[in-house]
Short mmCIF file of C-alpha atoms and ligand atoms in Angstrom, two decimals:
data_model
loop_
_atom_site.label_atom_id
_atom_site.label_comp_id
_atom_site.label_asym_id
_atom_site.label_seq_id
_atom_site.Cartn_x
_atom_site.Cartn_y
_atom_site.Cartn_z
CA MET A 1 0.00 0.00 0.00
CA GLN A 2 1.25 3.49 -0.90
CA ASN A 3 1.36 6.47 1.44
CA PHE A 4 -1.80 8.52 1.34
CA VAL A 5 -3.71 11.41 2.88
CA PHE A 6 -7.45 10.93 3.16
CA HIS A 7 -9.25 14.12 4.13
CA ASN A 8 -12.88 14.41 3.12
CA PRO A 9 -14.45 17.44 4.82
CA THR A 10 -18.06 17.00 3.61
CA LYS A 11 -20.61 16.51 6.38
CA ILE A 12 -23.14 13.86 5.36
CA ILE A 13 -26.64 13.87 6.82
CA PHE A 14 -28.22 10.60 5.73
CA GLY A 15 -31.71 9.19 6.05
CA ARG A 16 -35.45 9.73 6.11
CA GLY A 17 -36.79 13.12 7.09
CA THR A 18 -33.46 14.93 6.77
CA VAL A 19 -34.40 17.44 4.04
CA PRO A 20 -35.81 20.09 6.44
CA SER A 21 -32.34 20.56 7.91
CA ILE A 22 -31.09 22.18 4.68
CA GLY A 23 -32.13 25.66 5.88
CA LYS A 24 -30.31 25.54 9.20
CA GLU A 25 -27.23 23.90 7.65
CA SER A 26 -27.04 26.47 4.83
CA ALA A 27 -27.59 29.42 7.18
CA GLU A 28 -24.23 28.58 8.77
CA PHE A 29 -22.61 30.05 5.65
CA GLY A 30 -24.62 33.22 5.03
CA ASN A 31 -28.13 34.57 4.59
CA ARG A 32 -28.35 34.99 0.82
CA ALA A 33 -28.58 31.73 -1.13
CA LEU A 34 -28.56 30.78 -4.79
CA LEU A 35 -30.84 27.74 -5.18
CA VAL A 36 -29.61 25.62 -8.12
CA TYR A 37 -31.79 22.84 -9.56
CA GLY A 38 -32.62 20.96 -12.76
CA GLN A 39 -35.52 20.87 -15.21
CA ASN A 40 -38.72 19.89 -13.39
CA SER A 41 -38.28 16.80 -11.21
CA ILE A 42 -38.05 18.61 -7.88
CA LYS A 43 -41.11 20.73 -8.62
CA LYS A 44 -43.06 17.65 -9.70
CA ASN A 45 -42.24 15.59 -6.61
CA GLY A 46 -42.60 18.43 -4.08
CA LEU A 47 -38.96 18.67 -2.98
CA HIS A 48 -38.62 22.24 -4.27
CA GLY A 49 -41.36 23.44 -1.92
CA GLN A 50 -39.81 21.65 1.07
CA VAL A 51 -36.38 23.16 0.43
CA VAL A 52 -37.67 26.69 -0.15
CA ALA A 53 -39.73 26.50 3.06
CA SER A 54 -36.74 25.28 5.06
CA LEU A 55 -34.47 28.00 3.68
CA ALA A 56 -37.06 30.69 4.40
CA GLN A 57 -37.60 29.41 7.93
CA ALA A 58 -33.86 29.67 8.55
CA GLY A 59 -33.98 33.31 7.45
CA LEU A 60 -32.33 32.94 4.06
CA THR A 61 -33.17 35.12 1.07
CA VAL A 62 -33.31 32.83 -1.98
CA ILE A 63 -32.51 33.60 -5.62
CA GLU A 64 -33.42 30.72 -7.93
CA HIS A 65 -31.27 29.24 -10.69
CA GLY A 66 -33.20 26.30 -12.15
CA GLY A 67 -32.98 24.73 -15.58
CA VAL A 68 -29.71 22.79 -15.26
CA CYS A 69 -29.68 20.14 -17.97
CA SER A 70 -28.09 16.72 -17.90
CA ASN A 71 -24.49 17.12 -19.11
CA PRO A 72 -24.55 20.67 -17.73
CA LEU A 73 -23.47 23.61 -19.86
CA LEU A 74 -20.91 26.36 -19.37
CA GLU A 75 -23.29 29.14 -20.47
CA HIS A 76 -25.73 28.18 -17.74
CA VAL A 77 -22.88 28.25 -15.21
CA ARG A 78 -21.94 31.74 -16.40
CA ALA A 79 -25.57 32.87 -15.99
CA GLY A 80 -25.47 31.58 -12.41
CA ILE A 81 -22.24 33.46 -11.72
CA ALA A 82 -23.90 36.68 -12.95
CA LYS A 83 -26.78 36.12 -10.49
CA VAL A 84 -24.36 35.53 -7.60
CA ARG A 85 -22.59 38.81 -8.32
CA GLU A 86 -25.81 40.78 -8.85
CA HIS A 87 -27.45 39.54 -5.65
CA ASP A 88 -24.40 39.30 -3.41
CA ILE A 89 -24.97 35.57 -2.81
CA GLN A 90 -23.08 33.96 0.08
CA VAL A 91 -23.96 30.27 -0.20
CA ILE A 92 -24.93 27.98 -3.10
CA VAL A 93 -27.61 25.38 -2.39
CA ALA A 94 -27.79 22.56 -4.97
CA VAL A 95 -30.86 20.32 -5.11
CA GLY A 96 -30.55 17.57 -7.70
CA GLY A 97 -28.27 14.99 -9.26
CA GLY A 98 -24.66 15.26 -10.39
CA SER A 99 -25.42 17.82 -13.10
CA VAL A 100 -26.99 20.20 -10.61
CA ILE A 101 -24.27 19.77 -7.99
CA ASP A 102 -21.55 20.18 -10.62
CA THR A 103 -23.18 23.38 -11.87
CA ALA A 104 -23.33 24.67 -8.29
CA LYS A 105 -19.63 23.88 -7.81
CA ALA A 106 -18.66 25.67 -11.03
CA ILE A 107 -20.69 28.71 -10.00
CA ALA A 108 -19.04 28.58 -6.56
CA ALA A 109 -15.64 28.53 -8.25
CA GLY A 110 -16.32 31.20 -10.87
CA SER A 111 -18.19 33.80 -8.84
CA PRO A 112 -15.32 35.18 -6.74
CA ALA A 113 -12.76 34.81 -9.57
CA ASP A 114 -11.34 37.63 -11.64
CA CYS A 115 -11.12 35.38 -14.72
CA ASP A 116 -13.59 33.33 -16.74
CA VAL A 117 -14.52 30.11 -14.92
CA TRP A 118 -13.51 27.94 -17.91
CA ASN A 119 -9.86 28.87 -17.28
CA PHE A 120 -9.96 26.59 -14.23
CA PHE A 121 -11.21 23.67 -16.33
CA ILE A 122 -8.47 23.95 -18.93
CA GLY A 123 -5.76 24.34 -16.32
CA LYS A 124 -4.96 27.94 -17.30
CA GLN A 125 -5.57 29.28 -13.83
CA THR A 126 -5.68 27.78 -10.32
CA LEU A 127 -8.63 28.20 -8.01
CA LYS A 128 -7.86 30.33 -4.95
CA THR A 129 -11.25 30.77 -3.36
CA ALA A 130 -14.82 29.49 -3.77
CA LEU A 131 -18.24 30.07 -2.25
CA PRO A 132 -19.57 27.43 0.17
CA ILE A 133 -21.93 24.79 -1.24
CA THR A 134 -24.65 22.72 0.44
CA THR A 135 -26.59 20.00 -1.35
CA VAL A 136 -29.71 17.86 -1.28
CA LEU A 137 -29.00 14.83 -3.46
CA THR A 138 -31.82 13.42 -5.60
CA LEU A 139 -30.04 10.79 -7.71
CA ALA A 140 -27.51 8.12 -6.70
CA ALA A 141 -24.73 8.18 -9.27
CA THR A 142 -21.79 10.54 -9.44
CA GLY A 143 -20.52 10.98 -5.88
CA SER A 144 -20.38 14.74 -6.53
CA GLU A 145 -22.18 15.22 -3.20
CA MET A 146 -19.02 14.15 -1.36
CA ASN A 147 -16.15 14.93 -3.68
CA ALA A 148 -14.24 17.91 -5.00
CA GLY A 149 -14.99 17.45 -8.70
CA THR A 150 -17.23 19.18 -11.23
CA VAL A 151 -17.72 18.28 -14.89
CA ILE A 152 -19.02 20.90 -17.33
CA THR A 153 -19.51 20.97 -21.09
CA ASN A 154 -18.29 23.92 -23.13
CA GLU A 155 -20.85 23.83 -25.92
CA ALA A 156 -18.77 26.09 -28.17
CA SER A 157 -15.62 23.95 -28.14
CA LYS A 158 -17.46 20.62 -27.61
CA GLY A 159 -15.23 19.89 -24.62
CA LYS A 160 -16.53 18.12 -21.52
CA PHE A 161 -13.88 18.86 -18.91
CA ALA A 162 -13.46 18.42 -15.18
CA LEU A 163 -12.20 20.65 -12.40
CA SER A 164 -11.18 19.17 -9.08
CA HIS A 165 -10.15 21.29 -6.11
CA ARG A 166 -10.41 20.84 -2.33
CA LEU A 167 -12.35 24.13 -2.11
CA LEU A 168 -15.22 22.48 -4.00
CA TYR A 169 -16.15 19.79 -1.50
CA PRO A 170 -19.74 20.53 -0.44
CA LYS A 171 -19.83 21.71 3.16
CA VAL A 172 -22.92 19.64 3.87
CA SER A 173 -24.82 17.07 1.79
CA ILE A 174 -28.24 15.76 2.69
CA LEU A 175 -28.90 12.23 1.44
CA ASP A 176 -32.49 11.13 1.90
CA PRO A 177 -33.05 7.92 -0.09
CA GLU A 178 -36.79 8.66 -0.29
CA GLN A 179 -35.96 11.62 -2.54
CA THR A 180 -34.74 9.10 -5.14
CA PHE A 181 -38.00 7.08 -5.28
CA THR A 182 -39.05 9.09 -8.36
CA VAL A 183 -35.83 8.53 -10.35
CA PRO A 184 -36.89 6.70 -13.53
CA PRO A 185 -35.58 3.16 -14.25
CA SER A 186 -33.17 4.44 -16.94
CA TYR A 187 -31.33 6.87 -14.65
CA THR A 188 -31.47 4.41 -11.75
CA ALA A 189 -29.50 1.98 -13.93
CA TYR A 190 -27.17 4.66 -15.36
CA GLY A 191 -26.41 5.76 -11.81
CA ALA A 192 -25.43 2.23 -10.80
CA VAL A 193 -23.26 1.89 -13.93
CA ASP A 194 -21.54 5.18 -13.08
CA ALA A 195 -20.80 4.03 -9.51
CA ILE A 196 -19.41 0.75 -10.88
CA ALA A 197 -17.28 2.69 -13.37
CA HIS A 198 -15.83 4.86 -10.61
CA VAL A 199 -14.76 1.78 -8.69
CA LEU A 200 -13.45 0.06 -11.82
CA GLU A 201 -11.24 3.00 -12.79
CA PHE A 202 -9.37 2.66 -9.49
CA TYR A 203 -9.45 -1.12 -9.45
CA MET A 204 -8.06 -1.44 -12.95
CA THR A 205 -5.44 1.32 -12.89
CA THR A 206 -3.85 0.91 -9.46
CA THR A 207 -0.10 0.57 -9.67
CA ASP A 208 0.06 -1.21 -6.32
CA GLU A 209 -1.17 -4.81 -6.32
CA ASP A 210 -0.80 -5.31 -2.56
CA VAL A 211 -3.92 -3.45 -1.41
CA PRO A 212 -6.20 -6.17 0.03
CA VAL A 213 -8.45 -3.82 2.03
CA GLN A 214 -9.09 -1.57 -0.94
CA ALA A 215 -9.58 -4.51 -3.31
CA GLU A 216 -12.25 -6.08 -1.09
CA LEU A 217 -13.87 -2.70 -0.48
CA MET A 218 -14.11 -2.05 -4.21
CA GLU A 219 -15.40 -5.52 -5.05
CA GLY A 220 -18.03 -5.12 -2.32
CA LEU A 221 -19.11 -1.76 -3.68
CA ILE A 222 -19.58 -3.20 -7.16
CA ARG A 223 -21.67 -6.08 -5.80
CA ASN A 224 -23.77 -3.64 -3.78
CA ALA A 225 -24.29 -1.31 -6.73
CA MET A 226 -25.63 -4.23 -8.76
CA GLN A 227 -27.80 -5.77 -6.05
CA SER A 228 -29.29 -2.48 -4.89
CA CYS A 229 -29.95 -1.35 -8.47
CA GLU A 230 -31.91 -4.53 -9.10
CA ARG A 231 -33.94 -3.95 -5.93
CA CYS A 232 -34.76 -0.37 -7.01
CA LEU A 233 -35.79 -1.49 -10.47
CA ALA A 234 -38.07 -4.16 -9.00
CA ASP A 235 -39.61 -1.66 -6.56
CA PRO A 236 -38.73 2.04 -6.99
CA CYS A 237 -39.91 2.76 -3.43
CA ASP A 238 -37.79 0.04 -1.76
CA TYR A 239 -36.15 2.16 0.94
CA GLY A 240 -33.45 -0.42 1.67
CA GLY A 241 -32.50 -0.69 -2.00
CA ARG A 242 -32.51 3.08 -2.55
CA SER A 243 -30.41 3.71 0.57
CA ALA A 244 -27.86 1.02 -0.37
CA LEU A 245 -27.54 2.41 -3.89
CA MET A 246 -27.22 5.96 -2.62
CA TRP A 247 -24.49 5.20 -0.10
CA THR A 248 -22.65 2.92 -2.54
CA ALA A 249 -22.53 5.66 -5.16
CA THR A 250 -21.27 8.18 -2.61
CA LEU A 251 -18.53 5.86 -1.34
CA ALA A 252 -17.52 4.95 -4.89
CA LEU A 253 -16.05 8.39 -5.53
CA ASN A 254 -15.36 10.15 -2.26
CA GLY A 255 -11.63 9.40 -2.16
CA LEU A 256 -11.87 6.33 0.06
CA THR A 257 -11.42 3.64 -2.60
CA GLY A 258 -8.32 5.30 -4.03
CA ALA A 259 -6.52 5.63 -0.69
CA GLY A 260 -3.23 3.74 -0.82
CA LEU A 261 -3.43 2.83 -4.51
CA GLY A 262 -0.79 5.30 -5.67
CA GLN A 263 -1.15 6.76 -9.16
CA THR A 264 -4.50 5.95 -10.77
CA ALA A 265 -6.29 7.18 -13.89
CA PHE A 266 -9.75 7.60 -15.41
CA PRO A 267 -9.38 6.39 -19.02
CA MET A 268 -12.96 5.09 -19.41
CA HIS A 269 -14.31 8.45 -18.28
CA MET A 270 -11.90 10.21 -20.63
CA ILE A 271 -13.49 8.40 -23.58
CA GLU A 272 -17.08 8.61 -22.30
CA HIS A 273 -16.88 12.37 -21.83
CA SER A 274 -16.48 12.67 -25.59
CA LEU A 275 -19.66 10.64 -26.19
CA SER A 276 -21.54 12.99 -23.85
CA ALA A 277 -19.92 16.11 -25.34
CA LEU A 278 -20.57 15.17 -28.97
CA TYR A 279 -23.91 13.31 -28.74
CA ASN A 280 -25.37 14.41 -25.38
CA VAL A 281 -25.40 10.80 -24.20
CA ALA A 282 -26.34 10.20 -20.53
CA HIS A 283 -23.06 9.69 -18.66
CA GLY A 284 -23.91 6.22 -17.27
CA ALA A 285 -25.23 5.03 -20.63
CA GLY A 286 -21.99 6.06 -22.33
CA LEU A 287 -19.98 4.27 -19.66
CA ALA A 288 -21.95 1.04 -20.15
CA VAL A 289 -20.76 1.11 -23.76
CA VAL A 290 -17.14 2.04 -23.00
CA ILE A 291 -16.50 -0.27 -20.01
CA PRO A 292 -16.73 -3.66 -21.81
CA GLY A 293 -14.75 -2.36 -24.79
CA TRP A 294 -12.01 -0.86 -22.64
CA LEU A 295 -11.76 -4.02 -20.48
CA ARG A 296 -11.42 -6.13 -23.62
CA TRP A 297 -8.68 -3.79 -24.88
CA ARG A 298 -6.82 -4.22 -21.56
CA LEU A 299 -7.39 -7.97 -21.32
CA PRO A 300 -3.97 -9.07 -22.67
CA GLN A 301 -2.17 -7.12 -19.89
CA ASP A 302 -4.76 -7.40 -17.13
CA ALA A 303 -6.31 -10.87 -17.39
CA ALA A 304 -5.45 -11.84 -13.79
CA ARG A 305 -6.96 -8.67 -12.34
CA ILE A 306 -10.16 -8.93 -14.39
CA ALA A 307 -10.41 -12.63 -13.51
CA ARG A 308 -10.15 -11.85 -9.80
CA LEU A 309 -12.96 -9.34 -10.19
CA GLY A 310 -15.07 -11.97 -11.96
CA ARG A 311 -14.54 -14.43 -9.14
CA SER A 312 -15.56 -11.90 -6.52
CA VAL A 313 -18.45 -10.19 -8.33
CA PHE A 314 -19.91 -12.96 -10.49
CA ASN A 315 -18.65 -16.09 -8.68
CA LEU A 316 -16.79 -17.19 -11.79
CA VAL A 317 -14.47 -20.13 -11.15
CA GLY A 318 -12.42 -22.53 -13.23
CA GLY A 319 -10.56 -22.05 -16.49
CA THR A 320 -7.52 -19.88 -17.12
CA ASP A 321 -7.28 -16.23 -16.08
CA ALA A 322 -7.81 -15.20 -19.70
CA GLU A 323 -10.94 -17.33 -20.01
CA ARG A 324 -12.37 -16.05 -16.75
CA ALA A 325 -11.53 -12.48 -17.70
CA GLU A 326 -13.47 -12.93 -20.98
CA GLN A 327 -16.44 -14.27 -19.01
CA THR A 328 -16.21 -11.34 -16.56
CA ILE A 329 -16.37 -8.78 -19.37
CA LEU A 330 -19.35 -10.59 -20.88
CA ALA A 331 -21.04 -10.75 -17.47
CA PHE A 332 -20.69 -6.97 -17.01
CA ARG A 333 -22.01 -6.35 -20.49
CA ASN A 334 -24.98 -8.68 -19.95
CA TRP A 335 -25.78 -7.05 -16.63
CA PHE A 336 -25.68 -3.53 -18.12
CA SER A 337 -28.05 -4.76 -20.81
CA LYS A 338 -30.32 -6.47 -18.31
CA VAL A 339 -30.84 -3.25 -16.32
CA GLY A 340 -31.65 -1.31 -19.48
CA SER A 341 -28.39 0.32 -20.51
CA PRO A 342 -27.13 0.40 -24.08
CA VAL A 343 -23.91 -1.58 -24.52
CA THR A 344 -22.82 -0.65 -28.06
CA LEU A 345 -22.17 2.60 -29.92
CA ALA A 346 -24.82 1.45 -32.41
CA GLU A 347 -27.41 1.37 -29.60
CA LEU A 348 -26.50 5.00 -28.91
CA ASN A 349 -27.07 5.69 -32.63
CA ILE A 350 -23.42 6.56 -33.09
CA PRO A 351 -22.11 5.29 -36.45
CA ALA A 352 -18.80 3.42 -36.62
CA SER A 353 -17.62 6.05 -39.11
CA ASP A 354 -17.53 8.63 -36.29
CA THR A 355 -14.78 6.77 -34.43
CA SER A 356 -11.92 9.01 -35.48
CA GLN A 357 -13.86 12.19 -34.64
CA ILE A 358 -14.68 10.83 -31.16
CA ALA A 359 -11.05 9.81 -30.62
CA ALA A 360 -9.83 13.26 -31.64
CA ASN A 361 -12.17 14.85 -29.10
CA ALA A 362 -11.06 12.41 -26.37
CA LEU A 363 -7.41 13.01 -27.17
CA THR A 364 -7.69 16.62 -25.94
CA LEU A 365 -8.80 15.33 -22.56
CA ALA A 366 -6.19 12.55 -22.58
CA ARG A 367 -3.51 15.22 -22.95
CA LEU A 368 -5.02 17.42 -20.25
CA TRP A 369 -5.19 14.44 -17.87
CA ARG A 370 -1.69 13.32 -18.91
CA LEU A 371 -2.89 9.88 -20.05
CA ASP A 372 0.14 9.48 -22.27
CA ALA A 373 -0.63 5.89 -23.29
CA TYR A 374 -3.75 7.10 -25.10
CA SER A 375 -2.87 8.13 -28.64
CA GLN A 376 -5.51 8.72 -31.33
CA GLU A 377 -4.81 5.20 -32.53
CA ASN A 378 -5.25 3.60 -29.10
CA ILE A 379 -8.50 5.43 -28.41
CA GLU A 380 -9.79 4.32 -31.81
CA ALA A 381 -8.79 0.77 -30.90
CA VAL A 382 -10.88 0.94 -27.72
CA LEU A 383 -13.82 2.43 -29.62
CA SER A 384 -13.63 -0.34 -32.23
CA LEU A 385 -14.31 -2.79 -29.36
CA CYS A 386 -17.42 -0.80 -28.35
CA GLN A 387 -19.30 -1.43 -31.61
O1 LIG B 1 -33.39 17.90 -14.40
P1 LIG B 1 -34.37 17.15 -13.57
O2 LIG B 1 -35.77 17.47 -13.91
O3 LIG B 1 -34.09 17.25 -12.10
O4 LIG B 1 -34.24 15.58 -14.00
C1 LIG B 1 -33.05 14.82 -13.80
C2 LIG B 1 -32.33 14.51 -15.11
O5 LIG B 1 -33.24 14.44 -16.18
C3 LIG B 1 -33.46 13.46 -13.33
N1 LIG B 1 -33.60 13.36 -11.87
C4 LIG B 1 -32.68 13.64 -10.91
N2 LIG B 1 -33.19 13.36 -9.71
C5 LIG B 1 -34.47 12.92 -9.90
C6 LIG B 1 -34.72 12.92 -11.28
N3 LIG B 1 -35.91 12.52 -11.79
C7 LIG B 1 -36.86 12.12 -10.93
N4 LIG B 1 -36.68 12.09 -9.58
C8 LIG B 1 -35.50 12.47 -9.04
N5 LIG B 1 -35.34 12.38 -7.72
O6 LIG B 1 -32.39 12.61 -13.72
C9 LIG B 1 -31.81 13.10 -14.91
C10 LIG B 1 -30.31 13.01 -14.81
O7 LIG B 1 -29.80 13.89 -13.83
P2 LIG B 1 -28.23 14.22 -13.79
O8 LIG B 1 -27.99 15.12 -12.64
O9 LIG B 1 -27.78 14.65 -15.13
O10 LIG B 1 -27.60 12.77 -13.54
P3 LIG B 1 -26.30 12.34 -12.79
O11 LIG B 1 -26.46 12.45 -11.33
O12 LIG B 1 -25.98 11.02 -13.34
O13 LIG B 1 -25.19 13.41 -13.22
C11 LIG B 1 -24.52 13.28 -14.44
C12 LIG B 1 -23.49 14.37 -14.60
O14 LIG B 1 -22.47 14.29 -13.59
C13 LIG B 1 -21.18 14.19 -14.21
C14 LIG B 1 -21.51 13.52 -15.51
O15 LIG B 1 -20.47 13.65 -16.45
C15 LIG B 1 -22.77 14.21 -15.93
O16 LIG B 1 -22.50 15.46 -16.52
N6 LIG B 1 -20.23 13.52 -13.33
C16 LIG B 1 -19.80 14.17 -12.24
C17 LIG B 1 -18.85 13.66 -11.41
C18 LIG B 1 -18.38 14.38 -10.22
N7 LIG B 1 -18.72 15.64 -10.05
O17 LIG B 1 -17.66 13.83 -9.40
C19 LIG B 1 -18.20 12.37 -11.67
C20 LIG B 1 -18.91 11.54 -12.68
O18 LIG B 1 -17.98 10.65 -13.24
C21 LIG B 1 -19.56 12.30 -13.76
O19 LIG B 1 -18.64 12.65 -14.76
ZN1 LIG B 2 -18.72 8.88 -13.75
#
């Protein structure tokens, strides 16, 4: 195991009936709030009213910034920054899934800055200060509620880039599994795929093999993501299933799994971000296509590791490592399909002839993330296994 520092400052308030504490928790950071949310889900299911009432009761003045779309856009972030400056906002309250929380983080980063917020995403400038963020999570998927990352799409340059900085950890996140009862089956499955992908990125790219605690933790998280997703699909109001999926997704990307692994990388996300940027594909759906292809591309070097995963997650035994690794990849692909995710580029309506354009887009991110092994040719090779 490698040396590590694990310091996650986000306070998690988990469970039934926790939403009304958002007002009091947010008031710790100021009395003028920007309320960030998505299209219409929180108005439809009544959460918007609950949050507004709680904020008002705690004495906060609220300016609204709704309309965040899935794969959130830079222009909408900039509009939020303008509102923060105009209304002298002190705290950002995000109520939604990863797209909403990421938008809130980008607004929190850009508002106090004397440069355009995109400069932070392209590594041109370093974040020095950010507004505090509180969240009410409504979708189990990204882990944004307990991590320092935000992912935003620049619609002009077709780049979907990430910014990660310790100043962007939410101060407080409220996780009430009941708020996810209304998540449709498609996004329930995409969320589970995303959580699995987050674990897989660490599991597959660790440079230290002697990490038994982390390995078991990660295998357990993958099993739980799958089991809880199936429970939620069978009964969307299964509190036990929703709470297990929610906590699994949070733990999958809050820094814990990566502790002690040394240098790791996010190559599957690097490629998926191009699918989302170019075709507005839902993040988890894009990952369900990329994961089996990428694993197959890595199989010659990583058969033993993939085989171990297959034994732990799918109870695969017997045969050589290479044979079991093949079966593991197929088992993941079949499971993604079973829960309603696309598993090929064709199912996303992306023609094979677009491969080189997608690879060129991904290459920009590969360079920014210093994934030197990923040339245009190698990314195309992965994509050819996603057909
Ligand atoms: O917009 P509304 O009406 O709220 O509907 C949303 C949206 O259509 C709906 N939804 C959310 N909660 C709901 C609900 N519908 C009914 N009931 C509820 N309780 O679900 C749809 C998807 O929401 P979105 O926030 O886009 O999904 P997700 O949480 O999967 O976030 C995806 C975004 O996060 C980024 C992705 O790239 C993508 O842009 N990621 C962020 C990460 C991070 N910050 O750490 C890491 C991830 O790898 C990922 O890249
Ligand atoms: Zn992800």
